[in-house]
Coordinates of C-alpha atoms and ligand atoms in Angstrom, one line a residue:
Chain Y
M2 CA -4.9 6.0 -23.6
S3 CA -6.4 9.1 -25.0
E4 CA -7.1 9.8 -28.8
K5 CA -4.5 12.6 -28.6
S6 CA -1.7 10.1 -28.1
K7 CA -2.7 8.0 -31.2
K8 CA 0.4 7.1 -33.0
L9 CA 1.0 8.2 -36.6
S10 CA 1.8 5.0 -38.7
P11 CA 5.1 4.8 -40.7
L12 CA 2.8 4.2 -43.7
E13 CA 1.1 7.4 -43.5
V14 CA 4.5 9.3 -43.5
Y15 CA 5.8 7.0 -46.3
N16 CA 3.0 7.7 -48.6
L17 CA 4.0 11.3 -48.6
L18 CA 7.9 10.7 -49.1
P19 CA 9.6 10.5 -52.5
K20 CA 9.4 6.8 -52.2
T21 CA 12.6 6.4 -54.4
N22 CA 14.6 4.5 -51.9
C23 CA 17.5 6.8 -52.9
K24 CA 19.3 6.0 -49.5
E25 CA 20.6 9.8 -49.4
C26 CA 19.2 9.8 -45.9
G27 CA 21.4 7.1 -44.8
Y28 CA 18.6 4.5 -44.5
P29 CA 18.2 1.7 -47.0
S30 CA 14.6 2.7 -47.7
C31 CA 11.8 5.5 -47.6
I32 CA 9.9 3.2 -45.2
A33 CA 12.9 2.8 -42.7
F34 CA 13.3 6.6 -42.9
A35 CA 9.5 6.9 -42.0
T36 CA 9.8 4.4 -39.2
N37 CA 12.8 6.0 -37.6
L38 CA 11.3 9.6 -38.1
L39 CA 8.5 8.6 -35.9
L40 CA 10.9 7.3 -33.2
G41 CA 12.3 10.6 -33.2
K42 CA 15.7 9.3 -34.5
N43 CA 15.7 11.7 -37.6
K44 CA 14.0 14.7 -38.9
L45 CA 12.3 15.5 -42.2
E46 CA 15.4 17.8 -43.1
D47 CA 17.4 14.6 -43.2
C48 CA 15.7 13.7 -46.6
P49 CA 17.3 16.0 -49.0
P50 CA 15.3 15.3 -52.2
L51 CA 12.1 16.3 -50.4
F52 CA 13.3 19.9 -50.1
R53 CA 15.4 19.9 -53.3
D54 CA 12.7 18.8 -55.7
P55 CA 9.7 21.3 -56.0
K56 CA 7.4 18.3 -57.1
Y57 CA 7.5 17.3 -53.5
A58 CA 6.7 20.6 -52.2
A59 CA 2.9 19.9 -51.4
N60 CA 3.8 16.7 -49.8
L61 CA 6.4 18.4 -47.7
E62 CA 3.7 20.8 -46.5
K63 CA 1.4 17.9 -45.6
L64 CA 4.2 16.2 -43.8
K65 CA 5.0 19.2 -41.7
T66 CA 1.4 19.5 -40.6
L67 CA 1.1 15.8 -39.8
L68 CA 4.3 15.9 -37.7
K69 CA 3.5 19.1 -36.0
P70 CA 2.0 17.6 -33.0
M71 CA 5.0 15.4 -32.3
E72 CA 7.3 18.3 -32.4
E73 CA 5.2 20.2 -29.8
M74 CA 5.4 17.3 -27.5
A75 CA 8.6 18.5 -26.4
E76 CA 7.3 22.0 -25.3
T77 CA 4.2 20.7 -23.7
G78 CA 5.3 17.4 -21.8
I79 CA 4.1 16.1 -18.4
K80 CA 1.9 17.6 -15.9
L81 CA 1.8 16.5 -12.4
D82 CA -1.1 17.6 -10.2
P83 CA 0.1 17.6 -6.6
D84 CA -3.5 17.7 -5.2
K85 CA -4.2 14.6 -6.7
C86 CA -0.8 12.7 -5.9
T87 CA -0.8 10.4 -3.0
G88 CA 3.0 9.7 -3.1
C89 CA 2.6 6.2 -3.9
G90 CA 5.7 6.2 -5.8
N91 CA 4.6 4.2 -8.8
C92 CA 5.8 6.8 -11.2
V93 CA 9.2 6.8 -9.6
V94 CA 9.6 3.0 -10.0
V95 CA 8.0 2.4 -13.2
C96 CA 10.0 5.1 -15.0
P97 CA 12.6 3.5 -17.0
V98 CA 14.9 6.6 -16.8
N99 CA 14.7 6.9 -13.2
V100 CA 15.7 3.3 -12.7
S101 CA 18.7 3.7 -15.2
I102 CA 19.9 6.8 -13.2
E103 CA 19.6 4.9 -9.8
P104 CA 19.6 1.0 -9.9
K105 CA 18.3 0.8 -6.4
I106 CA 15.0 2.2 -7.5
A107 CA 14.7 -1.0 -9.7
K108 CA 14.2 -2.8 -6.4
G109 CA 11.4 -0.4 -5.2
I110 CA 13.9 1.3 -2.6
G111 CA 13.7 5.1 -2.3
V112 CA 16.8 7.0 -3.0
K113 CA 17.1 10.7 -2.4
R114 CA 18.8 12.1 -5.6
F115 CA 18.0 15.3 -7.3
D116 CA 19.0 14.2 -10.8
L117 CA 16.1 11.9 -11.3
I118 CA 12.8 12.7 -13.1
F119 CA 10.6 11.8 -10.2
L120 CA 11.3 12.0 -6.6
V121 CA 8.5 11.7 -3.7
E122 CA 8.9 14.5 -1.2
N123 CA 6.8 15.2 1.8
G124 CA 4.1 12.6 0.6
K125 CA 3.9 14.1 -2.9
A126 CA 5.8 13.3 -6.1
K127 CA 7.8 16.0 -7.7
I128 CA 9.2 16.3 -11.4
L129 CA 12.7 17.2 -11.1
D130 CA 14.2 16.9 -14.5
L131 CA 11.8 16.6 -17.1
E132 CA 14.2 16.8 -20.0
K133 CA 15.5 13.3 -19.4
C134 CA 12.0 11.8 -20.2
R135 CA 12.3 9.5 -23.1
R136 CA 9.7 11.5 -24.9
F137 CA 11.9 14.3 -25.4
P138 CA 14.8 14.4 -28.2
P139 CA 17.0 12.5 -28.7
E140 CA 14.9 9.5 -27.9
R141 CA 11.5 10.8 -28.6
I142 CA 9.7 7.5 -27.7
N143 CA 6.0 7.6 -27.0
C144 CA 6.5 6.3 -23.5
R145 CA 3.5 6.9 -21.1
V146 CA 4.0 4.3 -18.4
C147 CA 4.1 6.9 -15.6
E148 CA 0.8 8.2 -16.7
E149 CA -0.6 4.6 -17.2
Y150 CA 0.3 3.3 -13.8
C151 CA -0.4 6.6 -11.7
Y152 CA -3.4 5.4 -9.9
S153 CA -4.6 8.7 -8.6
G154 CA -4.7 10.2 -12.2
A155 CA -2.2 12.9 -11.1
I156 CA 0.1 12.5 -14.2
E157 CA -1.2 13.9 -17.4
I158 CA 0.9 13.5 -20.8
F159 CA -0.2 15.8 -23.6
Chain V
M19 CA 21.5 19.7 10.0
E20 CA 20.7 17.0 12.5
G21 CA 19.7 13.6 11.3
L22 CA 20.8 14.2 7.8
G23 CA 21.2 11.0 5.7
Q24 CA 19.4 8.7 8.1
T25 CA 16.4 6.8 7.5
L26 CA 13.2 6.0 9.5
V27 CA 10.7 3.2 9.5
C28 CA 7.2 4.4 8.6
T29 CA 4.6 3.3 10.8
G30 CA 1.6 4.6 8.6
C31 CA 0.6 1.2 7.6
S32 CA 1.7 -2.4 8.1
L33 CA 4.1 -2.2 5.1
L34 CA 6.5 -0.5 7.6
C35 CA 8.5 1.2 4.8
D36 CA 12.1 1.4 6.1
D37 CA 13.7 3.7 3.6
I38 CA 12.3 7.0 4.5
E39 CA 14.9 9.7 4.4
Y40 CA 14.5 12.8 6.4
E41 CA 15.9 16.3 7.0
M42 CA 15.5 18.3 10.3
E43 CA 15.4 21.9 10.9
D44 CA 15.2 23.4 14.5
G45 CA 14.2 20.2 16.0
V46 CA 11.4 19.5 13.5
V47 CA 11.2 17.2 10.5
S48 CA 11.4 19.6 7.5
K49 CA 11.7 17.0 4.7
L50 CA 10.7 13.4 4.3
Y51 CA 11.4 11.6 1.2
H52 CA 9.8 8.6 -0.5
I53 CA 7.0 8.5 2.3
C54 CA 3.5 8.4 0.9
M55 CA 0.8 10.8 2.0
H56 CA -0.5 8.6 4.8
G57 CA 2.7 8.2 6.3
Y58 CA 3.7 11.9 5.8
D59 CA 0.5 12.8 7.9
K60 CA 1.5 10.3 10.6
V61 CA 5.1 11.6 11.0
M62 CA 4.0 15.2 11.1
F63 CA 1.4 14.6 13.6
A64 CA 4.2 14.6 16.0
F65 CA 4.6 18.4 15.4
S66 CA 0.8 19.2 15.1
P67 CA -0.6 21.6 17.5
Q68 CA -3.3 18.8 18.0
R69 CA -1.0 16.4 19.4
L70 CA -1.5 15.5 23.1
K71 CA 1.2 17.0 25.2
A72 CA 0.1 16.5 29.0
P73 CA -1.4 13.7 30.8
L74 CA -5.0 14.7 31.6
L75 CA -7.5 13.7 34.4
S76 CA -11.0 14.1 34.1
S77 CA -12.8 15.7 37.0
N78 CA -16.4 17.0 37.0
G79 CA -16.7 16.8 33.3
S80 CA -13.4 18.6 32.4
F81 CA -9.7 17.6 32.2
R82 CA -7.0 19.1 34.2
E83 CA -3.3 18.5 33.4
V84 CA -1.3 16.2 35.8
S85 CA 2.1 14.9 36.0
L86 CA 2.9 11.5 34.2
D87 CA 3.5 9.8 37.6
E88 CA 0.3 11.0 38.9
A89 CA -1.7 9.9 35.7
I90 CA 0.1 6.4 36.0
S91 CA -0.6 5.9 39.7
K92 CA -4.4 6.8 39.1
A93 CA -4.4 4.6 36.3
A94 CA -2.9 1.8 38.5
E95 CA -5.7 2.4 41.1
V96 CA -8.5 2.0 38.5
L97 CA -7.0 -1.2 37.4
K98 CA -6.5 -2.6 40.8
S99 CA -10.0 -1.8 42.0
S100 CA -11.6 -3.3 38.8
K101 CA -12.8 -6.8 39.0
K102 CA -12.3 -7.5 35.2
P103 CA -10.4 -5.0 33.1
L104 CA -10.7 -4.8 29.3
L105 CA -7.3 -4.2 27.6
Y106 CA -8.0 -3.0 24.1
G107 CA -6.3 -1.9 21.1
W108 CA -2.8 -3.2 20.3
S109 CA -2.6 -3.0 16.4
C110 CA -1.0 0.4 16.9
A111 CA 1.3 -0.6 19.6
T112 CA 4.7 -2.1 19.5
N113 CA 5.6 -5.8 20.1
E114 CA 7.0 -4.8 23.3
A115 CA 3.9 -3.0 24.3
I116 CA 1.7 -5.8 23.3
D117 CA 3.8 -8.2 25.5
L118 CA 3.1 -6.0 28.5
G119 CA -0.5 -5.6 27.6
L120 CA -0.7 -9.4 27.8
E121 CA 1.1 -9.5 31.1
I122 CA -1.3 -7.0 32.7
A123 CA -4.2 -8.9 31.3
K124 CA -2.8 -12.1 32.9
K125 CA -1.9 -10.4 36.0
L126 CA -5.3 -8.9 36.6
G127 CA -7.4 -11.7 35.0
G128 CA -8.6 -9.3 32.2
I129 CA -9.7 -9.4 28.9
F130 CA -7.2 -8.9 26.1
D131 CA -8.8 -7.8 22.9
G132 CA -8.5 -5.3 20.1
T133 CA -8.9 -4.3 16.5
M134 CA -7.6 -7.8 15.4
W135 CA -11.0 -8.9 14.9
I136 CA -12.1 -6.0 12.6
C137 CA -9.0 -6.6 10.6
H138 CA -7.3 -10.0 9.6
G139 CA -7.3 -11.8 12.9
Y140 CA -9.4 -14.8 11.6
S141 CA -7.7 -15.3 8.1
I142 CA -4.1 -15.2 9.9
Y143 CA -5.5 -17.6 12.4
L144 CA -6.8 -19.8 9.5
A145 CA -3.7 -19.6 7.4
K146 CA -1.8 -20.8 10.4
K147 CA -4.0 -23.7 11.1
L148 CA -3.7 -24.7 7.6
G149 CA 0.0 -24.7 8.1
M150 CA 0.2 -21.9 5.2
G151 CA 3.4 -19.9 5.7
L152 CA 3.9 -16.6 4.6
P153 CA 6.7 -15.5 2.2
K154 CA 8.5 -12.4 2.6
L155 CA 7.7 -9.3 0.4
E156 CA 11.1 -9.5 -1.0
E157 CA 10.4 -12.8 -2.4
V158 CA 7.3 -11.8 -4.0
L159 CA 9.2 -9.0 -5.5
N160 CA 11.7 -11.3 -7.0
N161 CA 9.5 -14.2 -8.0
A162 CA 5.8 -13.4 -8.6
D163 CA 5.1 -13.1 -12.3
H164 CA 1.3 -12.8 -11.4
V165 CA 0.1 -10.6 -8.7
V166 CA -3.7 -10.5 -7.8
F167 CA -5.3 -8.0 -5.5
W168 CA -8.6 -9.4 -4.1
G169 CA -10.9 -7.2 -2.3
A170 CA -7.9 -5.1 -1.5
N171 CA -6.9 -1.6 -2.7
P172 CA -3.5 -0.7 -2.2
G173 CA -4.1 2.4 -4.5
D174 CA -6.0 4.1 -1.5
N175 CA -4.7 2.1 1.7
H176 CA -1.2 0.6 1.3
L177 CA 0.0 3.3 -1.2
R178 CA 3.5 1.9 -1.7
H179 CA 2.6 -1.8 -1.8
M180 CA 2.9 -2.0 -5.6
S181 CA 5.9 0.3 -6.0
R182 CA 7.9 -0.9 -3.0
Y183 CA 7.2 -4.6 -3.3
A184 CA 4.6 -6.3 -5.4
V185 CA 4.3 -4.9 -8.8
F186 CA 6.7 -2.4 -10.2
P187 CA 10.2 -3.4 -9.0
R188 CA 12.3 -5.5 -11.3
G189 CA 12.9 -8.9 -9.6
E190 CA 15.3 -11.8 -10.3
R191 CA 12.6 -13.9 -12.1
V192 CA 10.6 -10.8 -13.3
P193 CA 13.6 -8.8 -14.7
R194 CA 11.4 -6.2 -16.6
G195 CA 9.0 -5.6 -13.6
I196 CA 5.6 -4.6 -14.8
E197 CA 6.2 -5.7 -18.3
T198 CA 6.6 -9.3 -17.2
R199 CA 4.4 -9.3 -14.3
M200 CA 0.7 -9.8 -14.9
L201 CA -1.7 -7.9 -12.6
S202 CA -5.2 -8.8 -11.7
A203 CA -7.7 -7.4 -9.4
V204 CA -10.8 -8.5 -8.0
D205 CA -13.3 -6.2 -6.6
I206 CA -16.9 -5.1 -6.6
R207 CA -16.2 -1.6 -7.9
M208 CA -13.6 0.1 -10.2
T209 CA -11.1 1.1 -7.5
S210 CA -7.7 2.8 -8.3
T211 CA -6.1 -0.6 -8.2
V212 CA -8.6 -2.2 -10.6
K213 CA -8.0 0.6 -12.9
V214 CA -4.2 -0.2 -13.3
A215 CA -4.8 -3.9 -13.4
M216 CA -4.6 -5.8 -16.7
N217 CA -7.1 -8.6 -15.7
K218 CA -10.0 -6.4 -14.1
L219 CA -12.6 -8.8 -12.3
L220 CA -15.5 -6.7 -11.3
I221 CA -17.8 -9.1 -9.1
N222 CA -21.4 -8.6 -7.8
P223 CA -21.3 -7.5 -4.4
G224 CA -21.0 -10.6 -2.2
G225 CA -19.9 -12.6 -5.2
D226 CA -16.6 -13.7 -3.8
A227 CA -17.7 -17.3 -2.8
E228 CA -19.3 -17.9 -6.1
L229 CA -16.1 -16.8 -8.2
L230 CA -13.8 -18.9 -5.6
S231 CA -16.0 -22.0 -6.0
A232 CA -16.0 -21.6 -9.9
L233 CA -12.3 -21.2 -9.9
I234 CA -11.9 -24.2 -7.6
S235 CA -14.2 -26.3 -9.9
E236 CA -12.0 -25.3 -12.9
L237 CA -8.8 -26.2 -11.3
E238 CA -10.3 -29.6 -10.3
G239 CA -10.9 -30.2 -14.0
K240 CA -14.6 -29.6 -13.7
P241 CA -15.4 -26.8 -16.3
I242 CA -18.4 -24.6 -15.2
Q243 CA -21.3 -24.4 -17.6
R244 CA -22.5 -20.8 -17.2
E245 CA -22.7 -17.5 -19.2
E246 CA -21.3 -15.5 -16.2
V247 CA -19.6 -16.1 -12.9
A248 CA -20.6 -13.6 -10.1
G249 CA -21.2 -10.9 -12.6
I250 CA -18.0 -11.5 -14.8
P251 CA -18.4 -12.7 -18.4
L252 CA -17.4 -16.2 -19.0
K253 CA -14.7 -15.0 -21.2
T254 CA -12.9 -12.9 -18.7
F255 CA -13.3 -15.7 -16.1
L256 CA -11.6 -18.2 -18.3
E257 CA -8.8 -15.9 -19.2
F258 CA -8.2 -15.5 -15.5
V259 CA -8.3 -19.3 -15.0
D260 CA -5.7 -19.5 -17.8
V261 CA -3.4 -17.0 -16.2
L262 CA -3.6 -18.8 -12.8
K263 CA -2.9 -22.1 -14.6
Q264 CA 0.1 -20.8 -16.6
R265 CA 2.0 -18.4 -14.5
P266 CA 4.5 -20.3 -12.3
Y267 CA 4.1 -18.1 -9.2
T268 CA 1.0 -16.2 -8.3
A269 CA 1.0 -13.9 -5.2
I270 CA -2.6 -13.2 -4.0
F271 CA -3.0 -10.1 -1.5
Y272 CA -6.4 -10.1 0.0
G273 CA -8.3 -7.5 1.8
L274 CA -11.4 -6.8 3.8
G275 CA -13.5 -6.9 0.6
L276 CA -12.8 -10.7 0.9
T277 CA -12.9 -11.4 4.4
H278 CA -15.8 -9.1 5.5
S279 CA -18.2 -9.3 2.8
G280 CA -21.0 -11.9 2.2
K281 CA -20.1 -14.8 4.3
G282 CA -16.8 -13.8 5.3
K283 CA -15.4 -16.9 7.1
E284 CA -16.7 -19.1 4.2
N285 CA -15.0 -16.7 1.7
V286 CA -11.6 -17.3 3.7
E287 CA -12.0 -21.0 3.8
L288 CA -12.7 -21.3 0.1
F289 CA -10.1 -18.8 -0.6
Y290 CA -7.4 -20.9 1.1
R291 CA -8.9 -24.1 -0.6
L292 CA -8.0 -22.3 -4.0
V293 CA -4.5 -21.5 -2.9
Q294 CA -3.8 -25.0 -1.8
L295 CA -5.2 -26.4 -5.0
L296 CA -3.0 -24.2 -7.0
N297 CA 0.1 -25.4 -5.1
Q298 CA -0.9 -29.0 -5.6
N299 CA -1.1 -28.3 -9.4
G300 CA 2.6 -27.4 -9.2
K301 CA 2.5 -23.8 -9.3
S302 CA 3.6 -21.7 -6.5
C303 CA 0.9 -19.5 -5.0
I304 CA 1.1 -17.5 -1.9
A305 CA -1.6 -15.6 -0.1
M306 CA -1.2 -12.6 2.2
P307 CA -3.7 -10.6 4.0
M308 CA -3.3 -6.7 3.6
A309 CA -3.2 -5.9 7.1
G310 CA -4.1 -2.4 7.9
H311 CA -2.7 -0.9 11.1
Y312 CA 1.1 -0.8 11.5
N313 CA 1.4 -3.8 14.0
M314 CA -1.9 -5.6 13.2
V315 CA 0.2 -8.8 12.5
G316 CA 2.1 -8.5 15.7
A317 CA -1.1 -8.2 17.8
V318 CA -2.8 -11.1 15.9
I319 CA 0.5 -13.4 16.4
K320 CA 1.0 -12.4 20.1
S321 CA -2.6 -13.1 20.8
L322 CA -2.5 -16.5 19.0
D323 CA 0.6 -17.5 21.0
A324 CA -0.8 -16.3 24.4
G325 CA -4.4 -17.5 24.3
G326 CA -4.8 -19.7 21.1
G327 CA -7.2 -17.3 19.5
P328 CA -6.5 -14.2 17.5
F329 CA -8.7 -11.8 19.8
A330 CA -10.8 -11.6 22.7
I331 CA -8.8 -13.7 25.3
D332 CA -10.3 -13.9 28.8
F333 CA -7.6 -14.5 31.3
G334 CA -9.5 -16.0 34.1
E335 CA -8.1 -16.4 37.8
G336 CA -4.5 -17.1 38.0
G337 CA -4.0 -16.0 34.4
E338 CA -5.5 -19.1 32.8
V339 CA -7.2 -18.5 29.5
A340 CA -10.9 -19.2 30.4
R341 CA -12.5 -18.3 27.0
R342 CA -11.2 -17.1 23.8
G343 CA -13.6 -15.3 21.5
E344 CA -14.9 -16.5 18.2
S345 CA -16.7 -13.3 17.9
A346 CA -15.2 -10.1 19.5
L347 CA -18.3 -8.1 19.1
D348 CA -20.4 -10.5 21.1
A349 CA -17.7 -10.6 23.7
L350 CA -17.6 -6.9 23.9
L351 CA -21.4 -6.7 24.2
S352 CA -21.9 -9.4 26.7
W353 CA -18.8 -10.0 28.7
E354 CA -18.4 -8.5 32.0
Y355 CA -15.7 -5.8 32.2
D356 CA -15.8 -2.9 34.5
S357 CA -12.7 -0.8 33.4
A358 CA -10.9 -0.4 30.2
L359 CA -7.3 0.4 29.2
I360 CA -7.2 1.5 25.6
V361 CA -3.9 1.7 23.7
G362 CA -3.7 3.3 20.5
S363 CA -7.2 2.8 19.5
D364 CA -10.6 4.8 19.1
P365 CA -13.4 2.2 19.8
L366 CA -15.9 5.0 20.6
S367 CA -15.8 6.0 16.9
S368 CA -15.2 2.6 15.3
L369 CA -17.4 0.3 17.2
P370 CA -21.2 0.0 17.2
S371 CA -23.0 2.4 19.6
E372 CA -24.0 -0.3 22.3
I373 CA -20.6 -1.2 22.9
A374 CA -19.4 2.5 22.8
Q375 CA -22.1 3.2 25.5
R376 CA -20.7 0.4 27.6
I377 CA -17.1 1.7 27.3
R378 CA -18.2 5.2 28.2
S379 CA -20.0 4.1 31.2
I380 CA -16.9 2.4 32.9
P381 CA -13.7 3.9 34.0
T382 CA -11.3 4.1 31.0
I383 CA -7.8 4.9 30.7
V384 CA -6.4 5.8 27.2
L385 CA -2.8 5.9 25.7
D386 CA -2.6 7.9 22.6
Y387 CA -0.8 10.9 20.9
R388 CA -4.0 12.3 19.7
L389 CA -7.2 13.1 21.3
S390 CA -9.5 10.9 19.9
L391 CA -13.2 10.5 20.5
T392 CA -12.4 7.7 23.1
A393 CA -9.8 10.0 24.7
K394 CA -12.3 12.7 25.0
H395 CA -14.5 10.6 27.1
A396 CA -11.7 8.8 29.1
D397 CA -11.1 9.3 32.7
I398 CA -7.3 9.3 32.3
V399 CA -5.4 10.3 29.0
I400 CA -1.8 9.6 28.8
P401 CA 0.1 11.1 25.9
V402 CA 2.5 8.7 24.2
A403 CA 5.4 9.0 21.6
V404 CA 4.5 8.7 17.8
P405 CA 5.9 5.3 17.3
G406 CA 8.7 5.1 14.8
V407 CA 9.3 8.9 15.0
E408 CA 9.6 9.7 18.8
S409 CA 10.2 6.0 20.1
G410 CA 11.6 2.8 19.2
G411 CA 10.9 -0.9 19.5
H412 CA 9.5 -3.6 17.2
A413 CA 6.8 -4.1 14.9
T414 CA 5.7 -6.9 12.6
R415 CA 5.2 -6.3 9.0
M416 CA 2.4 -7.7 6.8
D417 CA 4.6 -10.6 5.9
E418 CA 5.6 -11.3 9.6
E419 CA 9.0 -9.9 9.1
V420 CA 9.9 -8.2 12.6
V421 CA 11.2 -4.8 11.8
T422 CA 13.1 -2.6 14.2
L423 CA 11.8 1.0 14.4
S424 CA 14.5 3.7 14.1
P425 CA 13.2 6.9 15.6
I426 CA 14.8 10.2 15.1
G427 CA 17.4 10.7 17.7
G428 CA 16.7 14.1 18.8
L429 CA 13.0 13.5 19.3
V430 CA 13.3 10.3 21.5
G431 CA 12.4 11.0 25.0
R432 CA 10.1 13.9 24.4
F433 CA 7.2 11.6 25.2
P434 CA 7.3 8.1 26.9
S435 CA 6.4 5.3 24.5
D436 CA 3.5 3.2 25.0
E437 CA 6.0 0.5 26.3
E438 CA 7.4 2.8 28.9
V439 CA 3.9 3.7 30.1
L440 CA 2.8 0.0 30.3
D441 CA 6.0 -1.1 32.0
K442 CA 5.6 1.7 34.9
L443 CA 1.9 0.7 35.1
L444 CA 2.7 -2.9 35.5
K445 CA 5.1 -2.3 38.2
Q446 CA 2.4 -0.5 40.4
L447 CA 0.0 -3.4 40.0
Ligands
SF4_10 S1 16.5 10.4 -48.5 FE1 14.3 10.5 -48.7 S2 13.8 9.7 -50.7 FE2 15.9 9.0 -50.3 S3 15.5 7.1 -49.2 FE3 15.7 8.5 -47.7 S4 13.7 9.1 -47.4 FE4 13.5 8.0 -49.2
SF4_11 S1 7.1 9.1 -20.1 FE1 8.3 7.5 -19.6 S2 10.3 8.3 -19.7 FE2 9.0 9.9 -19.5 S3 8.8 10.4 -17.3 FE3 7.1 9.0 -17.9 S4 7.9 6.9 -17.6 FE4 9.6 8.3 -17.4
SF4_12 S1 2.3 7.6 -9.5 FE1 0.8 9.4 -9.4 S2 0.1 9.4 -7.3 FE2 1.8 8.0 -7.3 S3 3.4 9.3 -6.8 FE3 3.6 9.3 -9.0 S4 2.2 11.2 -9.3 FE4 2.0 10.7 -7.4
SF4_13 S1 2.9 2.6 2.4 FE1 2.6 2.6 4.6 S2 4.6 2.1 5.5 FE2 5.0 2.8 3.6 S3 5.1 5.1 3.5 FE3 2.9 4.7 3.0 S4 2.1 4.6 5.1 FE4 4.2 4.5 5.4

């Protein structure tokens, strides 16, 4: 995996939070808030003291900078280079979203559906509905299994 | 739209993927789903301007188009006047066509041979001799929690092998697919398969036998005392041994990298020794050759049944098996044959030049759908259907599952199948 994908650690985020464990965000502690923030389950705005109290302003700016790449992820996403793609179908079967949409794919069997993320057509994979990818909200999981198991290097996540 | 919602069996390789959905427009395939790049090229060749259309007869160095009947009766003449015809090819022919080829060989006292020797003829023969059965690919899908590719590179050759059966699907005993399946690869270079494997065993060229012997020794309780094994650091080697010992079900798929490197036969023998040993140690271990051409396995099995050897069967007078080849290359160099019928194969571009020269010097009949180098130099060329697309029949998958081809209705009959041509030919002999 590339350097770009290096995960932010919850501790890095925690250190810039109010660290008061006030529970206003709905989580029992600031560290829980940080962990879930990185999983994409909540946003900075969900911590009211951070925005209310001017003494956190500097930290807030730092947090925003730190989290920027994560937000951009949604806008950039996944690239599939048809020239490299061999139509092997690894992405089709390995993608957990594809499998949850069509259970037969879990058994390796091709199913022609246009509501999938990946479908192999005429010997090349196509991305049909990228918005379902787990990297996007609401899940925002740092999944990259399709990229990892694409043996031609056609898939690139950035 | 015709043919919508049906599936065809891809004959691009011996995986024979049977889930290919297609759409037609104006009698031409317009969309194919789930097929890999190789399969796509094969199906679409049926509509390519390069596909052979008319039977050809060579006269004075150029071809003239003739009718199918004329081509077949000329072919029958050639074979009848020949003392010993060579019947060559078969790994790209249906089971039915292979049966007919064997019948012609018996009837004429010819030599039945083909690409089986270049591929996995010997390994399949040995596995059978040892009584090692093949599991079905579906069984691997459901049970194997450790998959090894040894000198085989599905990432280039059997493109859907991992996604359709061996690695990524979720099976009964491997419900999380790749998360619960360990993947290992043994090769001499960083292939696309090695790239995605967790255990990467990069060996020295020709190091298979050394690695196999070391694994056997470890499993026999005799730890090896070396810094490295066939170029693999000891630590990596021992980790692999542990995986083999711990995982309940290992499926090893091996390729030409194992069977055709160094001392090929010795490799295969050591390899099966390892497989047997793992099974004796209470593990399930299966081994399967990654047969290439779509009906390689069918050709090998039928040769074994007919002649006791996987290739180079010489039918003597009255159809008795006179000799069976240990090395088909020797046979092709030294045996006396004075005409050749070549089915779906291109020996002129794949065999050593001495053999190519011999084949060029005798009358040859070629059945193919493309104008291969061999066809270009043939005396009679008969275009046949693209199997699985324009004609049906049966083929044997790499795990010996017999698969019924399901050609596209509207395309059947455009060209005769290899089976139909051979049948007509046999009737004239
Ligand atoms: S609201 Fe902010 S300060 Fe309060 S517990 Fe949550 S993260 Fe910590
Ligand atoms: S990143 Fe994960 S969820 Fe998104 S397309 Fe790839 S495999 Fe599917
Ligand atoms: S895994 Fe890569 S090469 Fe295979 S079908 Fe998907 S994009 Fe193409
Ligand atoms: S893996 Fe083989 S059988 Fe399957 S689609 Fe590709 S070429 Fe055809």
